[in-house]
XYZ file of C-alpha atoms in Angstrom:
435
model
C 22.866 13.001 -6.122
C 22.167 12.032 -2.973
C 18.878 10.802 -1.535
C 16.084 12.384 1.213
C 17.248 10.050 3.897
C 21.041 11.595 3.310
C 20.176 15.270 3.059
C 17.768 15.555 5.889
C 20.488 13.429 8.128
C 22.371 16.353 6.843
C 19.811 18.593 7.671
C 18.059 19.852 4.860
C 14.738 20.142 4.106
C 14.077 19.338 0.540
C 11.361 20.332 -1.668
C 9.460 17.212 -1.298
C 9.504 17.474 2.642
C 8.625 20.369 2.468
C 5.963 19.342 0.412
C 4.581 16.226 2.517
C 4.520 18.632 5.974
C 2.317 20.799 4.041
C -0.175 18.096 3.213
C -0.213 16.670 6.256
C -0.129 19.950 8.704
C 3.152 19.380 10.427
C 6.622 20.976 10.415
C 8.830 20.630 8.055
C 11.437 19.734 10.335
C 9.250 16.903 11.639
C 8.694 15.025 8.189
C 13.353 15.979 8.032
C 13.897 14.244 11.094
C 11.236 11.260 10.631
C 12.755 11.037 7.156
C 16.777 10.978 9.179
C 15.742 8.788 11.286
C 14.022 6.267 8.657
C 10.649 6.494 10.025
C 9.093 8.360 7.178
C 9.760 7.684 3.848
C 9.269 9.568 -0.115
C 9.000 7.222 -2.837
C 10.439 9.298 -5.417
C 12.765 9.101 -8.384
C 15.709 11.968 -9.634
C 14.347 10.439 -13.462
C 10.647 11.328 -13.647
C 9.754 13.589 -9.779
C 6.417 11.837 -8.901
C 3.821 14.080 -6.587
C 5.820 13.874 -3.357
C 3.833 11.459 -0.529
C 4.828 10.650 2.828
C 4.437 7.077 4.230
C 5.115 6.901 7.974
C 5.101 8.000 11.363
C 2.934 10.972 12.482
C 1.204 11.133 8.785
C -2.362 9.686 7.436
C -2.095 6.210 6.871
C -1.963 5.713 3.177
C -3.366 3.058 0.644
C -1.732 2.139 -2.533
C -3.790 0.441 -5.667
C -2.691 -2.612 -7.983
C -2.811 -3.011 -11.542
C -1.218 -4.432 -14.079
C -1.969 -7.450 -17.102
C -2.560 -11.179 -16.727
C -1.139 -13.789 -18.908
C -4.674 -14.250 -19.661
C -6.013 -10.229 -20.456
C -3.528 -7.865 -21.838
C -4.844 -4.731 -22.681
C -2.792 -1.605 -22.109
C -5.139 0.978 -22.694
C -7.505 -0.833 -20.055
C -4.491 -0.195 -17.920
C -3.924 3.292 -18.430
C -7.577 3.350 -17.687
C -7.062 1.914 -14.174
C -3.933 3.710 -12.939
C -6.618 6.815 -13.919
C -8.903 5.419 -12.474
C -7.082 5.102 -8.714
C -5.986 8.546 -8.888
C -9.268 9.829 -9.258
C -10.818 7.527 -6.131
C -8.195 8.821 -4.352
C -5.210 6.404 -4.584
C -2.288 7.866 -2.897
C 0.439 5.312 -4.379
C 0.120 2.944 -7.577
C 1.821 -0.701 -8.174
C 2.396 -1.804 -11.931
C 2.762 -4.841 -11.627
C 2.032 -6.797 -15.454
C 2.797 -10.501 -16.364
C 1.602 -10.136 -19.430
C 2.540 -8.751 -22.845
C 4.818 -6.018 -23.425
C 6.247 -5.335 -20.234
C 8.356 -2.586 -20.681
C 5.738 -0.543 -22.591
C 2.353 -1.119 -20.494
C 5.353 0.115 -17.259
C 6.057 3.539 -19.544
C 2.157 3.999 -20.535
C 1.107 4.010 -16.914
C 4.026 6.146 -15.388
C 3.053 8.638 -18.016
C -0.488 8.420 -17.343
C -0.271 9.332 -13.289
C 1.452 11.737 -11.752
C 1.275 9.508 -8.600
C 4.669 7.121 -7.154
C 4.559 4.410 -9.481
C 5.924 0.748 -7.371
C 6.689 -2.476 -8.834
C 8.159 -6.194 -8.402
C 11.296 -6.575 -10.916
C 11.118 -10.324 -9.909
C 7.553 -10.404 -12.417
C 9.225 -9.121 -15.604
C 13.193 -10.345 -14.661
C 10.996 -14.638 -14.742
C 8.997 -13.554 -17.519
C 11.887 -12.614 -19.629
C 13.850 -15.736 -18.362
C 10.598 -18.227 -19.523
C 10.974 -16.475 -22.663
C 14.359 -16.180 -23.782
C 14.732 -20.156 -22.673
C 11.825 -21.717 -21.851
C 12.256 -22.114 -18.361
C 11.781 -19.747 -15.582
C 14.736 -21.394 -13.479
C 17.492 -20.420 -15.829
C 17.086 -16.676 -14.756
C 20.974 -15.081 -14.809
C 21.099 -12.940 -11.620
C 22.986 -10.283 -13.504
C 19.936 -9.736 -15.417
C 18.369 -9.369 -12.656
C 20.148 -6.522 -11.638
C 20.411 -5.234 -14.773
C 16.451 -5.227 -14.970
C 16.064 -3.792 -12.038
C 18.375 -0.392 -12.525
C 16.523 -0.451 -16.473
C 13.013 0.026 -14.460
C 14.397 2.735 -12.015
C 15.738 4.629 -15.167
C 12.418 4.604 -16.236
C 11.147 5.985 -13.340
C 9.799 3.775 -10.497
C 9.487 5.264 -7.180
C 9.223 2.705 -4.975
C 10.326 -1.361 -5.465
C 9.234 -4.201 -3.815
C 12.003 -6.665 -3.456
C 11.918 -10.216 -2.291
C 15.586 -9.826 -0.190
C 14.467 -11.583 2.869
C 13.792 -14.964 1.122
C 17.224 -17.462 1.375
C 17.726 -20.402 2.006
C 16.700 -20.799 5.788
C 13.353 -19.477 5.615
C 12.692 -22.018 3.144
C 14.320 -24.941 5.476
C 11.199 -23.303 8.442
C 8.585 -23.575 5.926
C 9.509 -27.444 4.832
C 9.791 -28.315 8.466
C 6.827 -26.849 9.841
C 4.657 -29.352 7.324
C 4.594 -26.346 4.874
C 0.787 -24.532 4.873
C -2.413 -24.576 4.669
C -3.101 -21.759 2.106
C 0.037 -22.723 0.679
C 2.703 -19.550 -1.489
C 0.438 -16.732 -2.263
C 2.916 -14.189 -3.463
C 3.865 -14.045 -7.132
C 7.515 -13.014 -6.628
C 8.103 -15.038 -3.778
C 6.491 -18.125 -5.161
C 9.563 -17.985 -8.636
C 12.191 -16.824 -5.957
C 12.154 -20.527 -4.220
C 11.599 -22.715 -7.210
C 14.587 -21.084 -8.561
C 16.750 -21.452 -5.224
C 15.768 -25.018 -5.354
C 16.058 -26.246 -9.170
C 19.907 -24.613 -8.283
C 20.057 -25.189 -4.900
C 21.603 -21.177 -4.346
C 21.160 -18.861 -2.228
C 18.059 -15.632 -3.053
C 20.830 -13.444 -4.988
C 18.774 -10.450 -3.857
C 19.453 -11.232 -0.196
C 23.283 -12.446 -1.035
C 23.889 -9.070 -2.659
C 21.762 -7.006 -1.062
C 24.369 -4.134 -0.990
C 24.111 -4.097 -4.750
C 20.063 -4.083 -4.582
C 20.673 -1.150 -2.086
C 23.357 0.456 -4.771
C 21.420 1.112 -7.540
C 18.106 2.278 -5.767
C 20.203 4.727 -3.846
C 21.450 5.764 -7.166
C 17.647 6.980 -7.938
C 16.089 8.038 -4.987
C 13.907 5.090 -5.416
C 11.953 3.768 -1.888
C 13.190 0.142 -1.434
C 10.019 -1.792 0.020
C 11.086 -5.309 1.568
C 8.654 -7.805 -0.795
C 6.457 -10.047 1.751
C 7.243 -13.674 -0.407
C 5.743 -15.316 2.454
C 3.508 -13.637 3.544
C 0.014 -15.964 4.818
C -2.297 -16.944 1.729
C -4.426 -17.996 4.641
C -5.928 -17.408 8.832
C -4.583 -21.153 9.843
C -0.740 -19.811 8.302
C -0.527 -16.412 9.976
C 2.658 -15.564 11.881
C 4.069 -19.138 11.707
C 7.640 -19.818 10.896
C 8.076 -18.702 7.978
C 6.474 -15.716 8.056
C 8.325 -13.991 11.152
C 11.341 -15.303 9.849
C 11.463 -13.568 6.862
C 9.944 -10.248 8.575
C 13.097 -10.843 10.899
C 15.398 -10.703 8.235
C 13.664 -7.842 6.849
C 13.638 -5.896 9.380
C 17.430 -6.511 9.881
C 17.911 -5.545 6.256
C 15.867 -2.402 6.558
C 18.114 -0.676 9.044
C 21.290 -2.186 6.684
C 19.351 -0.221 3.933
C 19.089 3.127 5.841
C 22.731 3.031 6.878
C 23.764 2.358 2.896
C 21.812 6.258 2.590
C 18.468 4.047 0.624
C 14.896 4.890 2.285
C 13.013 1.835 3.132
C 10.025 0.195 3.709
C 9.187 -3.483 5.050
C 5.896 -5.359 3.884
C 3.596 -7.643 5.317
C 1.617 -9.802 6.183
C -1.079 -10.718 4.254
C -3.985 -12.858 5.501
C -4.450 -12.435 9.320
C -7.237 -12.391 12.195
C -8.058 -9.452 13.915
C -6.256 -11.096 17.090
C -2.847 -10.676 15.779
C -3.257 -7.139 13.931
C -1.307 -5.392 16.768
C 1.188 -8.110 17.706
C 2.584 -8.120 13.807
C 2.515 -3.862 13.719
C 4.534 -4.395 17.123
C 6.520 -6.799 16.369
C 7.297 -5.009 12.964
C 8.395 -1.624 14.689
C 10.154 -2.675 17.323
C 12.481 -5.407 14.989
C 13.043 -2.949 11.988
C 13.689 0.305 14.258
C 10.112 2.179 13.275
C 10.491 1.157 9.899
C 6.890 2.051 7.541
C 5.444 -0.546 7.665
C 3.499 -1.563 4.423
C 0.072 -3.696 4.687
C -0.847 -5.865 1.880
C -4.527 -6.429 2.886
C -4.490 -7.618 5.440
C -7.641 -9.656 5.012
C -9.183 -10.996 7.889
C -11.008 -13.880 7.189
C -10.998 -16.669 3.737
C -14.420 -17.265 2.983
C -15.748 -14.640 1.076
C -14.607 -14.347 -2.172
C -16.409 -11.490 -4.214
C -15.870 -8.975 -0.654
C -12.760 -9.427 -0.196
C -12.554 -5.454 -0.563
C -14.873 -5.441 2.518
C -12.788 -8.228 4.443
C -9.113 -6.967 3.922
C -11.019 -2.980 5.235
C -11.984 -4.681 8.184
C -8.372 -5.514 8.361
C -6.755 -2.225 7.204
C -8.870 -0.304 9.750
C -7.089 -1.864 12.900
C -4.164 -2.322 10.588
C -4.086 1.783 10.311
C -5.221 2.330 13.941
C -2.226 0.262 14.965
C 0.299 1.842 12.977
C 0.755 0.396 9.477
C 1.936 3.088 7.553
C 0.438 2.175 3.781
C -1.945 -0.318 2.753
C -2.768 -1.605 0.028
C -5.660 -1.867 -1.373
C -7.799 -5.455 -1.989
C -10.744 -5.434 -4.608
C -14.096 -7.949 -5.078
C -12.437 -9.933 -7.612
C -9.517 -10.821 -5.447
C -9.023 -14.785 -5.897
C -11.587 -14.868 -8.912
C -9.989 -12.551 -11.800
C -8.421 -9.634 -12.938
C -10.055 -6.684 -11.736
C -11.398 -3.937 -14.371
C -11.727 -0.241 -14.011
C -14.944 -0.780 -11.154
C -13.195 -3.407 -8.966
C -10.254 -0.876 -9.151
C -12.972 2.409 -8.087
C -14.530 0.011 -4.979
C -11.043 -1.008 -3.399
C -9.663 2.202 -3.328
C -12.645 3.151 -1.909
C -12.957 0.431 0.341
C -9.568 1.059 1.259
C -9.428 4.819 2.050
C -12.596 4.664 4.471
C -10.510 2.182 6.466
C -7.585 4.034 6.931
C -9.266 7.038 7.792
C -11.219 4.929 10.566
C -8.253 3.994 11.562
C -6.266 7.332 11.405
C -9.298 8.494 13.902
C -8.417 5.961 16.190
C -4.187 6.566 15.837
C -4.747 9.967 16.218
C -7.812 10.771 17.998
C -6.848 14.831 18.844
C -6.977 14.956 15.545
C -8.965 12.912 13.697
C -12.515 13.116 14.708
C -13.443 16.612 14.049
C -14.744 15.696 10.753
C -17.174 13.601 12.252
C -18.356 15.610 14.704
C -18.979 18.159 11.567
C -20.716 15.442 9.911
C -23.159 15.052 12.620
C -24.468 18.299 12.958
C -25.061 18.568 9.649
C -26.837 15.069 9.440
C -28.769 16.632 13.280
C -29.817 19.902 10.994
C -31.019 18.170 7.744
C -27.641 20.492 6.052
C -27.932 18.447 2.955
C -24.739 20.018 0.510
C -22.706 20.310 4.460
C -23.262 16.815 4.199
C -21.574 15.975 0.568
C -18.703 18.697 0.743
C -18.309 16.757 4.231
C -18.363 13.095 2.758
C -14.866 10.722 1.556
C -17.064 10.360 -1.615
C -19.761 13.091 -2.759
C -20.525 12.288 -5.552
C -21.729 8.109 -4.578
C -23.819 10.243 -1.986
C -25.721 12.615 -4.285
C -25.915 9.897 -6.837
C -27.868 7.853 -4.376
C -29.394 10.829 -3.005
C -30.705 11.521 -6.608
C -31.383 8.524 -7.641
C -34.881 8.290 -4.579
C -35.852 11.657 -4.554
C -37.931 12.562 -1.596
C -41.296 14.484 -1.144
C -40.170 16.823 0.955
C -36.074 17.744 0.270
C -35.732 18.297 3.743
C -35.756 15.149 4.560
C -34.912 11.567 2.838
C -36.813 8.603 1.444
C -35.670 6.430 4.265
C -37.767 8.514 7.023
C -40.269 11.039 5.317
C -42.616 12.226 7.131
C -41.385 10.481 10.033
C -37.952 12.136 9.652
C -36.435 11.606 13.554
C -33.977 14.183 13.339
C -36.500 16.792 11.796
C -38.761 15.609 14.714
C -36.165 15.940 17.330
C -34.442 18.862 16.220
C -38.137 20.603 17.124
C -38.160 19.549 20.438
C -34.268 20.681 21.189
C -33.714 23.229 19.656
C -33.881 25.610 22.306
C -31.239 23.603 23.985
C -28.364 24.022 22.212
C -24.937 25.531 23.312
C -21.326 25.525 23.270
C -19.694 23.815 19.566
C -23.382 21.822 19.340
C -24.005 24.743 17.741
């Protein structure tokens, strides 16, 4: 079966492309053309057929939520609840990143629980299984890794973060710069680096990239080029190791498209705001406009417990400058495995950030909702305000918890409501679309 990118190049508008076009209010042929050029991807899988979600140029910035067990907390029902909570809060995609318990079981239960495109990181299960089988993850057989990638694709993974860009050269860059302030923070990245150093061998995912691509192409699973050397600290941002991996991933994105596989590029982790625009420009230029999947990005290191906010600040900037998919961060980041409420808060913070970024990325079409909200607030039209809110139930709950004496106002101002007073003064001066 052909992939979305192969069909797009043949001039075919697939049902998935048509669905994305309808959802985004763009023409189907625009989506087809961008898919053909590799500037839009549609995470998919012939075996599962999830909801069609477009990621890339000219489309709304999407939000991913990541869930999964740890070695300390293994609760399959909780992961299913978290998956559903992410879907209800408005996540566009989901990543299942378990490293504890029966990994086939939790993956399959999460996939069955939601209609979202679900992704994963195959290195997690590969090294877990090698550790269980041999007592040493560094004894992982590359053939076992490729077999696992195929098995996970068969289960219906719509996209897969594969750490192809780490090679012996990038490790050498890491050593020569004196390592890092914040170390390495990617579980998959660290595991692959350890395997390479222990075995004195090249990364098989880089060495046999054509084989990786062939497996994912078979299922039309999007290959998301994993960011294993991303910065885990502001002072490590844009160092030689990170940029070297980005360079390799951008080259691989071009090769993968030529092979008929849909390609995403991941990056960059912790990033100060003054480097966000440059990072995105670099990725877009080097990859030929491949969609960029931003992990975070966390904009300061000193706010544990509130990293959904530090990431939202970075995500808004990222969306503004052209990022296409944002991976949420929860309040539990750096502290604990997220629970259901952490997932909800993380998705909502990332959605707000993506919305703010899109307002500036697409100013010609992205600000009408805000104008209508302003008018509803001016006119004390509470029902309209709730209809326009990103999270209407949250807004209703707050207002209901502190009911004003005069229902036209709120308890912030009460009798001293500025909107009501000014509205009486200038009601006769409204004209045009301010009415």
